[in-house]
Short mmCIF file of C-alpha atoms and ligand atoms in Angstrom, two decimals:
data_model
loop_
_atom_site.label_atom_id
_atom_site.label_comp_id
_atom_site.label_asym_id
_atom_site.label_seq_id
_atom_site.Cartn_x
_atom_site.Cartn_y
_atom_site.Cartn_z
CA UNK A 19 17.86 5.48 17.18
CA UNK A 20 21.09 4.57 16.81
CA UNK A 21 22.43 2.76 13.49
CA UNK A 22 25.02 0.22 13.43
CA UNK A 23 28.04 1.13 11.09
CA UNK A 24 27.34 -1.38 8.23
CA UNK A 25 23.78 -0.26 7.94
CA UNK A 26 24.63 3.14 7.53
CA UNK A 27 25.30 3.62 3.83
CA UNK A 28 21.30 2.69 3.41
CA UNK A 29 20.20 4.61 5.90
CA UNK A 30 18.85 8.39 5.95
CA UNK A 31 18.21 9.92 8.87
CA UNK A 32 15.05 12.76 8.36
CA UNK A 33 14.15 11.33 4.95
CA UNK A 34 11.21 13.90 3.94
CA UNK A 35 8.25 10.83 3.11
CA UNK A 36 6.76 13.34 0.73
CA UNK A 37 9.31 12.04 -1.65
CA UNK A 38 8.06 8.28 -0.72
CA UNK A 39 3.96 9.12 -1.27
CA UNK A 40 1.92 8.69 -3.77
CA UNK A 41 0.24 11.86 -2.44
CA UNK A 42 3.68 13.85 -2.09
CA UNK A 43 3.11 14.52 1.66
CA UNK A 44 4.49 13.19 4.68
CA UNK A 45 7.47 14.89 7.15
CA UNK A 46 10.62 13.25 7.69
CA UNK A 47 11.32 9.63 8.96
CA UNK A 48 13.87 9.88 12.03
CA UNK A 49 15.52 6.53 10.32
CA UNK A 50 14.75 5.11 6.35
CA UNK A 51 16.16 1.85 5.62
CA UNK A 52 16.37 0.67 2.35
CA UNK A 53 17.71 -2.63 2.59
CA UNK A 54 19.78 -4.28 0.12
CA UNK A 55 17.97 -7.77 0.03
CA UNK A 56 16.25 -10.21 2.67
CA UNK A 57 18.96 -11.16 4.81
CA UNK A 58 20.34 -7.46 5.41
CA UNK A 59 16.76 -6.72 5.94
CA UNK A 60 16.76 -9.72 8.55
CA UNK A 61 20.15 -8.37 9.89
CA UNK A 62 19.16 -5.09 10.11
CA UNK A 63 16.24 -5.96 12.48
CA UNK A 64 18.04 -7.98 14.63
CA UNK A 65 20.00 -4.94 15.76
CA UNK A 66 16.50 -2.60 15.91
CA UNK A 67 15.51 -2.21 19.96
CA UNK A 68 12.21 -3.46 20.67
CA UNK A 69 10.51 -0.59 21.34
CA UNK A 70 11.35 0.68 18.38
CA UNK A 71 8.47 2.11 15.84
CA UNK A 72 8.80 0.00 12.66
CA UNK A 73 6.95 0.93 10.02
CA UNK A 74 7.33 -0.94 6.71
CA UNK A 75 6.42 0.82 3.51
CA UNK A 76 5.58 -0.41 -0.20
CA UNK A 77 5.18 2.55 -2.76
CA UNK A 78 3.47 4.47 -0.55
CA UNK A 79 0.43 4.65 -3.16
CA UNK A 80 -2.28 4.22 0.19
CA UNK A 81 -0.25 6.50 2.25
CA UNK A 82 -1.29 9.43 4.41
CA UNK A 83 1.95 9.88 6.75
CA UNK A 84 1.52 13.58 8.62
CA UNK A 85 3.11 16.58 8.59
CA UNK A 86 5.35 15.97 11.73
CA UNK A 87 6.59 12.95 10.12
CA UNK A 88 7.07 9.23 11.38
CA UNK A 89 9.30 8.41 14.60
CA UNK A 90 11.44 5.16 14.78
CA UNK A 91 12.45 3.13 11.43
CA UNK A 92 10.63 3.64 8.12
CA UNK A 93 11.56 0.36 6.11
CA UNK A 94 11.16 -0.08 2.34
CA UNK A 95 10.54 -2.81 0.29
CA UNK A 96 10.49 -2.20 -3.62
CA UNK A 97 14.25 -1.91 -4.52
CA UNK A 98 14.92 -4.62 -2.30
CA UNK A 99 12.19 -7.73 -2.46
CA UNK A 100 12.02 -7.92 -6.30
CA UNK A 101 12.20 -11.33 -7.02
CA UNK A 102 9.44 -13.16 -9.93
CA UNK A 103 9.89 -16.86 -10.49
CA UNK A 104 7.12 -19.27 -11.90
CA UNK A 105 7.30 -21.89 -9.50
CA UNK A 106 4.97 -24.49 -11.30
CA UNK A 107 2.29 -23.90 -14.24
CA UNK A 108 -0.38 -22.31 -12.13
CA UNK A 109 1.89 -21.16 -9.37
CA UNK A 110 4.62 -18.59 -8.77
CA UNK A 111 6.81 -16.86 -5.91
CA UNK A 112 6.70 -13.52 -5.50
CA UNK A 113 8.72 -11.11 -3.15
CA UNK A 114 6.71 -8.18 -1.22
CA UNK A 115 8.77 -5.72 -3.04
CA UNK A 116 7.74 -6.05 -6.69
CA UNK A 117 4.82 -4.22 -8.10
CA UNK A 118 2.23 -5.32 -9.02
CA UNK A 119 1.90 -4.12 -12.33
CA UNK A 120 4.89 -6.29 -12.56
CA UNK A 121 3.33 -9.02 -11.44
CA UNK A 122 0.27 -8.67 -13.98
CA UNK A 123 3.01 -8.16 -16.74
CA UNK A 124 4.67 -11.54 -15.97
CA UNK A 125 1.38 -13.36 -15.72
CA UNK A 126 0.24 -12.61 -19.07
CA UNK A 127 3.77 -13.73 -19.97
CA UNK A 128 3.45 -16.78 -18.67
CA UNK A 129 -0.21 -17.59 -19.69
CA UNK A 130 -1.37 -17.23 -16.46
CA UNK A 131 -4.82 -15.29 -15.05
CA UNK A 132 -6.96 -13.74 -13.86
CA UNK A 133 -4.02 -11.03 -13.13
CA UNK A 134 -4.63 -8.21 -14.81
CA UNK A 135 -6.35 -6.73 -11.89
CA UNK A 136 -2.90 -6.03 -10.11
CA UNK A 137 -1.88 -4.00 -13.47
CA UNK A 138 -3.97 -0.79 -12.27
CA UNK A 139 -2.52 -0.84 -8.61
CA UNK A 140 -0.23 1.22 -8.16
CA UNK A 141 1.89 -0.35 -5.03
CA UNK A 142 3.87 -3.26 -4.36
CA UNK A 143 2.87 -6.87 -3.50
CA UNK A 144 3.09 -6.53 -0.02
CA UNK A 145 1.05 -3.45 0.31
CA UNK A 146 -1.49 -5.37 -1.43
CA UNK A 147 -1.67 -8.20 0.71
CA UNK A 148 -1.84 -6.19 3.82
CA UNK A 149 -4.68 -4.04 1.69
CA UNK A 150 -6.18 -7.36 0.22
CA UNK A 151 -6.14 -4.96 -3.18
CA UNK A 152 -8.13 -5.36 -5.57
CA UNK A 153 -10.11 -4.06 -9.15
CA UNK A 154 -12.23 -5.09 -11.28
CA UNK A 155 -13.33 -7.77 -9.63
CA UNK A 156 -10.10 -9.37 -8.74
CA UNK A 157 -8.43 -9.71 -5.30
CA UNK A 158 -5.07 -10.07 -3.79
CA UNK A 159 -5.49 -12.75 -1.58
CA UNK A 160 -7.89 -14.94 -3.40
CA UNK A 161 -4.46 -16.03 -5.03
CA UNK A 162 -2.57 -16.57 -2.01
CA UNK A 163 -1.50 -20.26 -1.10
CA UNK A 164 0.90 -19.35 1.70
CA UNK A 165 3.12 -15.92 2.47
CA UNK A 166 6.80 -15.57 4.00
CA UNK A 167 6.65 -12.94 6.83
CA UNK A 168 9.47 -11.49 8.89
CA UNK A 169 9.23 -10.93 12.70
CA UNK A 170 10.49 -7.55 14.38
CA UNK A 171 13.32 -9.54 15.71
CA UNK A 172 14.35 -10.74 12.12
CA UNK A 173 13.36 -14.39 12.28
CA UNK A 174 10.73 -15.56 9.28
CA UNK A 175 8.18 -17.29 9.19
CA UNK A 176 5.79 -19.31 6.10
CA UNK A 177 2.23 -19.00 7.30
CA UNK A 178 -0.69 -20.64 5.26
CA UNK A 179 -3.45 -18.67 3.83
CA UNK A 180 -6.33 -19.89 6.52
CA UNK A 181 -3.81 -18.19 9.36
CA UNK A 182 -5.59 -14.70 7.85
CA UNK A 183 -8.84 -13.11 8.35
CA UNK A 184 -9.21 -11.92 5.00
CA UNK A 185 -12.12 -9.31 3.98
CA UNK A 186 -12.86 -6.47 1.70
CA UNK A 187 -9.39 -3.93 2.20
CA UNK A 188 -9.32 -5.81 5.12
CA UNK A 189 -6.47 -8.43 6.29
CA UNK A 190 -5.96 -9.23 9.90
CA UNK A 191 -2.95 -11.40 10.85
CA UNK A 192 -2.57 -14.36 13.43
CA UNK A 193 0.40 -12.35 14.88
CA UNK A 194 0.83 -8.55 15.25
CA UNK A 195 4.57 -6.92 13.95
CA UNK A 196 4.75 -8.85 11.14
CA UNK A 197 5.35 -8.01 7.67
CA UNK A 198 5.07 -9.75 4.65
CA UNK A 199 8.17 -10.68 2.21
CA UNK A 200 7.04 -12.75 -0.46
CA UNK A 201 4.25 -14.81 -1.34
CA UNK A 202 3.64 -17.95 -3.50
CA UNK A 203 0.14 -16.76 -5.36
CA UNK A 204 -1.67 -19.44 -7.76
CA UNK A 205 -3.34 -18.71 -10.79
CA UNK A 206 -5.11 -20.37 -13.44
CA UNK A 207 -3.73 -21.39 -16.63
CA UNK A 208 -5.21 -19.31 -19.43
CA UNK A 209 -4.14 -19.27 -22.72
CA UNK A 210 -5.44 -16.07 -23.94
CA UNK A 211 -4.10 -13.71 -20.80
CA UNK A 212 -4.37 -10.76 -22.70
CA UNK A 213 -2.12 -7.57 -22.48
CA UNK A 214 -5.03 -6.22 -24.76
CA UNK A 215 -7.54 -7.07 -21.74
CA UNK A 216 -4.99 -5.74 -19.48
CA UNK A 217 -4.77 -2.32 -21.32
CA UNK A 218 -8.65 -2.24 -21.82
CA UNK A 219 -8.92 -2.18 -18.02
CA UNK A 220 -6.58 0.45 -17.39
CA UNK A 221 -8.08 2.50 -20.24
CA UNK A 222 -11.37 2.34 -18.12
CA UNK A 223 -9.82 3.66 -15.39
CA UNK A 224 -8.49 5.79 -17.12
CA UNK A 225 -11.45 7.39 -18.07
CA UNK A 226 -13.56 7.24 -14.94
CA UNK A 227 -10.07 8.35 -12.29
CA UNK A 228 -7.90 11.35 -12.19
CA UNK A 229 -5.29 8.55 -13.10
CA UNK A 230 -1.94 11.14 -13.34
CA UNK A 231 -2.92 13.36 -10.47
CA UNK A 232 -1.40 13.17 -6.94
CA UNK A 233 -3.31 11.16 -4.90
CA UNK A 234 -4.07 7.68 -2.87
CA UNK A 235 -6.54 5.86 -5.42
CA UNK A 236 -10.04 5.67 -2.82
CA UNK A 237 -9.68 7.47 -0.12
CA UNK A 238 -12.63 5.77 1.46
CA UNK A 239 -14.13 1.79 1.62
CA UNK A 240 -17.25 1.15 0.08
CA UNK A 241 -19.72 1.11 2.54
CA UNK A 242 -22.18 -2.11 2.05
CA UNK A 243 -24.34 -2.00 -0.99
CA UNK A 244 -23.37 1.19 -1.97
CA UNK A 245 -20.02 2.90 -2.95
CA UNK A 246 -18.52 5.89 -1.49
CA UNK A 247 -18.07 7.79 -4.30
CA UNK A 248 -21.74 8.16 -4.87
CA UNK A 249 -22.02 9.32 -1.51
CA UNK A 250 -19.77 11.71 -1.44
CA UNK A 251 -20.58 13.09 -5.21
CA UNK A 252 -24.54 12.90 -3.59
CA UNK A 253 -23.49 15.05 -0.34
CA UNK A 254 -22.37 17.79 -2.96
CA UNK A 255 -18.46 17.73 -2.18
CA UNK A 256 -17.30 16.79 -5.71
CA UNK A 257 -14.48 20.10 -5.48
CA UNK A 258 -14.42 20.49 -2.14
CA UNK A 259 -11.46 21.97 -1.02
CA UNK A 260 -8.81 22.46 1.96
CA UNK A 261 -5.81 24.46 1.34
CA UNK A 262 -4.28 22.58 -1.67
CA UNK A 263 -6.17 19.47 -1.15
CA UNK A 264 -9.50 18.82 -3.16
CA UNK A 265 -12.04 16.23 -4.16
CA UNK A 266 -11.56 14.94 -7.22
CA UNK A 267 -14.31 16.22 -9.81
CA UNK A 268 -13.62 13.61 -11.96
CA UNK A 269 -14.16 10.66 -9.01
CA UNK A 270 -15.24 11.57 -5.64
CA UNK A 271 -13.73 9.43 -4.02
CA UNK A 272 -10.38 10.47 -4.72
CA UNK A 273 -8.59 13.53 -3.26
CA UNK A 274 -6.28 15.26 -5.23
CA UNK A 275 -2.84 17.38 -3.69
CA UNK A 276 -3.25 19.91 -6.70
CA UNK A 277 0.82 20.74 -5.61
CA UNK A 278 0.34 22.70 -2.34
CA UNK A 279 -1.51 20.63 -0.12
CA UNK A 280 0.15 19.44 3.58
CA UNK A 281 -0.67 16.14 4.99
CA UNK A 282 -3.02 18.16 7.35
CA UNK A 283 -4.93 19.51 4.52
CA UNK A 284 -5.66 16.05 3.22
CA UNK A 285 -6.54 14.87 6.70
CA UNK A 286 -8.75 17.97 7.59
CA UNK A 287 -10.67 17.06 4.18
CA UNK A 288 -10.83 13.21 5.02
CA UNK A 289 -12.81 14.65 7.90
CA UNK A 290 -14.98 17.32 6.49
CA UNK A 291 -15.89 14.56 4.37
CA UNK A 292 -16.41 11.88 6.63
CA UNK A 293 -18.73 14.36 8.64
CA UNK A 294 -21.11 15.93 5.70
CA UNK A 295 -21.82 12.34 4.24
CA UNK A 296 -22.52 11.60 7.56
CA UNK A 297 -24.79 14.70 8.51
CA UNK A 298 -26.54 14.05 4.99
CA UNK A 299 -26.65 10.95 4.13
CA UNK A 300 -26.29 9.24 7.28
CA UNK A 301 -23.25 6.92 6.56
CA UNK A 302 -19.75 7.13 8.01
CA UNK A 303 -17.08 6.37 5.88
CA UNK A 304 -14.23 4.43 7.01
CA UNK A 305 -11.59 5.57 5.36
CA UNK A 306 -9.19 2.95 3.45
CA UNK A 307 -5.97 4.81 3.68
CA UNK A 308 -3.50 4.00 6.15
CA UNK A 309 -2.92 7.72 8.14
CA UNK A 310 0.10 7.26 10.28
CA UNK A 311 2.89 9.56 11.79
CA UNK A 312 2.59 12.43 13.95
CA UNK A 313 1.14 16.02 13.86
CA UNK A 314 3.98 18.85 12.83
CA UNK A 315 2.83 20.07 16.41
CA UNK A 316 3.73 16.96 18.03
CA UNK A 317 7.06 16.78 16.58
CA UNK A 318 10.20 16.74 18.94
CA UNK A 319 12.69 19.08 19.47
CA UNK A 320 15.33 18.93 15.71
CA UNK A 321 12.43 17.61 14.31
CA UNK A 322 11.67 19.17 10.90
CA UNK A 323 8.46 20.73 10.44
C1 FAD B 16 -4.07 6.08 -8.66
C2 FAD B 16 -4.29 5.00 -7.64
C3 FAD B 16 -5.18 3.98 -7.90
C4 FAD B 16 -5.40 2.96 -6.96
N1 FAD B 16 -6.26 1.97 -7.26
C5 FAD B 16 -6.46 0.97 -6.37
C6 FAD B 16 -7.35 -0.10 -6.68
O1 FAD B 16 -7.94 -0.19 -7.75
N2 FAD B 16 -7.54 -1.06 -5.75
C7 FAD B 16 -6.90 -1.04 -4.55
O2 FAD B 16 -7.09 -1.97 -3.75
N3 FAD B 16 -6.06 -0.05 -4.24
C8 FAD B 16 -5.82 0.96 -5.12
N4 FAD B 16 -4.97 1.97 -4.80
C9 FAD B 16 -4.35 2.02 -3.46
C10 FAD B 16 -2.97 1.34 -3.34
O3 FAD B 16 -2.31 1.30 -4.59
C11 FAD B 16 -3.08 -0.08 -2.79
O4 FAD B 16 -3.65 -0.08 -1.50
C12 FAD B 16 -1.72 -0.78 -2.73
O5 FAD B 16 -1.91 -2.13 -2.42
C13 FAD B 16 -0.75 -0.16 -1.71
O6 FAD B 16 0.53 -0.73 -1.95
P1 FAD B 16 1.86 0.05 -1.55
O7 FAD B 16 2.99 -0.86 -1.83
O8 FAD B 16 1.91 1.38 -2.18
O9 FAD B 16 1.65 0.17 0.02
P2 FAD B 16 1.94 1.43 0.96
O10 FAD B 16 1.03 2.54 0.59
O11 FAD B 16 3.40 1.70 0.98
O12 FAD B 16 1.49 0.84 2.36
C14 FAD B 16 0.10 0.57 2.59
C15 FAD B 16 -0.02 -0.28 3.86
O13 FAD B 16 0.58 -1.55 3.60
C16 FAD B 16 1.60 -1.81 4.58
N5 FAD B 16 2.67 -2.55 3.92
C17 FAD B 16 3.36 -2.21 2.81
N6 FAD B 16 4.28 -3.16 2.53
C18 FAD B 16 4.17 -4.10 3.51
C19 FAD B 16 4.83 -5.33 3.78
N7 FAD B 16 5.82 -5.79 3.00
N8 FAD B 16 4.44 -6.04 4.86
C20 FAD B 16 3.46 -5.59 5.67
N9 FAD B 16 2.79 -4.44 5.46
C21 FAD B 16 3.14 -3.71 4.38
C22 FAD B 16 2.06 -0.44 5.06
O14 FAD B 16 2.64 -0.53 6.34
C23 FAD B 16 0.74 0.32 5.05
O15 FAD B 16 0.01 0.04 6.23
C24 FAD B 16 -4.71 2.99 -5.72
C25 FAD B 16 -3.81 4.03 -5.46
C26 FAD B 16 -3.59 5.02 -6.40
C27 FAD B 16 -2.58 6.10 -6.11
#
């Protein structure tokens, strides 16, 4: 795709995405954008041709993009979308960009709860509303009032909260192409939002996830009225292995790139997973990562592998 001459100094062209994944895989992106703010992101679509693959990305912390990388325009947010402002005493703006640990930090400034959920996600805020993410009993969306979204052609658009289908890792928009920019999110005023809660939490996770280790959180959903994890661990795959990819021994549902691992490791193991739980257990999992981009087979001619 061609780039216009005053996007150029934030574009690269064959940006490796293993530098943009939280599982350090992923081949190149024919065209990264990292736009400087909202209105050269909106300018920058304008001049993107329709049929154009757009893919927007937050930290790429529920990732899987293949080995043969990702054809069309990789855009990201953090960097970009970062702005925090309390808009009233139970409400504040957020842009897509800003993490959500960020967010959870600034709530507990502010007074404001239940947030420390976000603190342990490791993505941005508009990953997590196209996720719905969520921990410890806290979700994304159950604080949403309305979002700001931005149209392939550039043009935005405020959309209320009842627009969405909303479910468990599960969000399903009125409109396809549409990505999120910012959000106004309402909490509840509560005067002891702890950062001693917040750290509590994380120190759980801490001790039950391979926290530190490359990887994508849960690979998998929970099926209903059971959890994945169990499954898996049950089916005897805690340490199962392809090439450089394994199961985490410490949670099973986590996969871990011990260093080596290609995306098509990962993938191959999504699958040997998906199909022993299934042979034994007689569940498939769904998995919760987002696995996009092509095959290193599939990729074109100056493609790198
Ligand atoms: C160690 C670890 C722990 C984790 N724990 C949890 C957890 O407890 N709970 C949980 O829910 N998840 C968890 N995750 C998964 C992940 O952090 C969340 O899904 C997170 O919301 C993804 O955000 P991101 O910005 O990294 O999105 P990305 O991985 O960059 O993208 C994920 C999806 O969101 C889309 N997207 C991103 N930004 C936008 C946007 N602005 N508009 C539209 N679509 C967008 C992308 O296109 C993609 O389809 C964990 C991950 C890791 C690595």
């Amino acid at each position: 795709m061609a780039v216009a001459r005053e996007f150029m100094p934030r574009t690269k062209f064959g940006e490796r995405m293993s530098r943009h994944t939280s599982w350090h895989v992923g081949g190149p992106a024919e065209v990264f954008f990292s736009p400087r703010d909202r209105a050269d992101l909106a300018a920058f679509l304008k001049t993107v041709p329709p049929e154009t693959r757009v893919q927007f990305i937050g930290l790429g912390s529920n990732l899987l993009v293949r080995d043969g990388g990702l054809r069309g325009v990789v855009i990201e947010t953090s960097g970009a979308l970062e702005r925090v402002e309390r808009l009233s005493e139970t409400t504040v703006y957020c842009e897509a960009g800003v993490a959500c640990a960020r967010i959870a930090r600034q709530c507990i400034k502010w007074n404001l709860g239940p947030a420390e959920f976000l603190a342990g996600i490791p993505g941005t805020l508009g990953g997590a509303l196209a996720m719905n993410a969520g921990a410890f009993g806290g979700e994304t969306w159950a604080h949403v009032l309305h979002v700001e979204t931005i149209d392939l052609r550039g043009e935005e658009h405020t959309r209320g909260r009842d627009e969405y289908e909303v479910g468990y890792r599960r969000v399903r928009a009125p409109v396809e192409g549409e990505a999120f920019v910012a959000a106004k999110l309402r909490f509840e005023h509560q005067p002891r939002a702890s950062a001693a809660e917040m750290r509590a939490l994380l120190e759980r996770r801490k001790a039950t996830q391979p926290i530190g280790e490359w990887s994508c959180g849960s690979v998998f959903t929970n099926p209903p009225g059971d959890h994945a994890a169990r499954l898996i661990e049950a089916s005897g795959l805690k340490g199962a292995s392809v090439g450089g990819a394994a199961v985490s021994d410490k949670h099973a549902n986590f996969i871990i790139n011990h260093g080596t691992a290609t995306a098509s490791d990962i993938e191959r193991l999504i699958e040997k997973v998906q199909a022993e739980v299934e042979r034994l257990q007689g569940v498939r999992l769904v998995p919760e990562v987002r696995i996009v981009g092509v095959e290193a087979s599939d990729a074109g001619p100056g493609d790198e592998p």
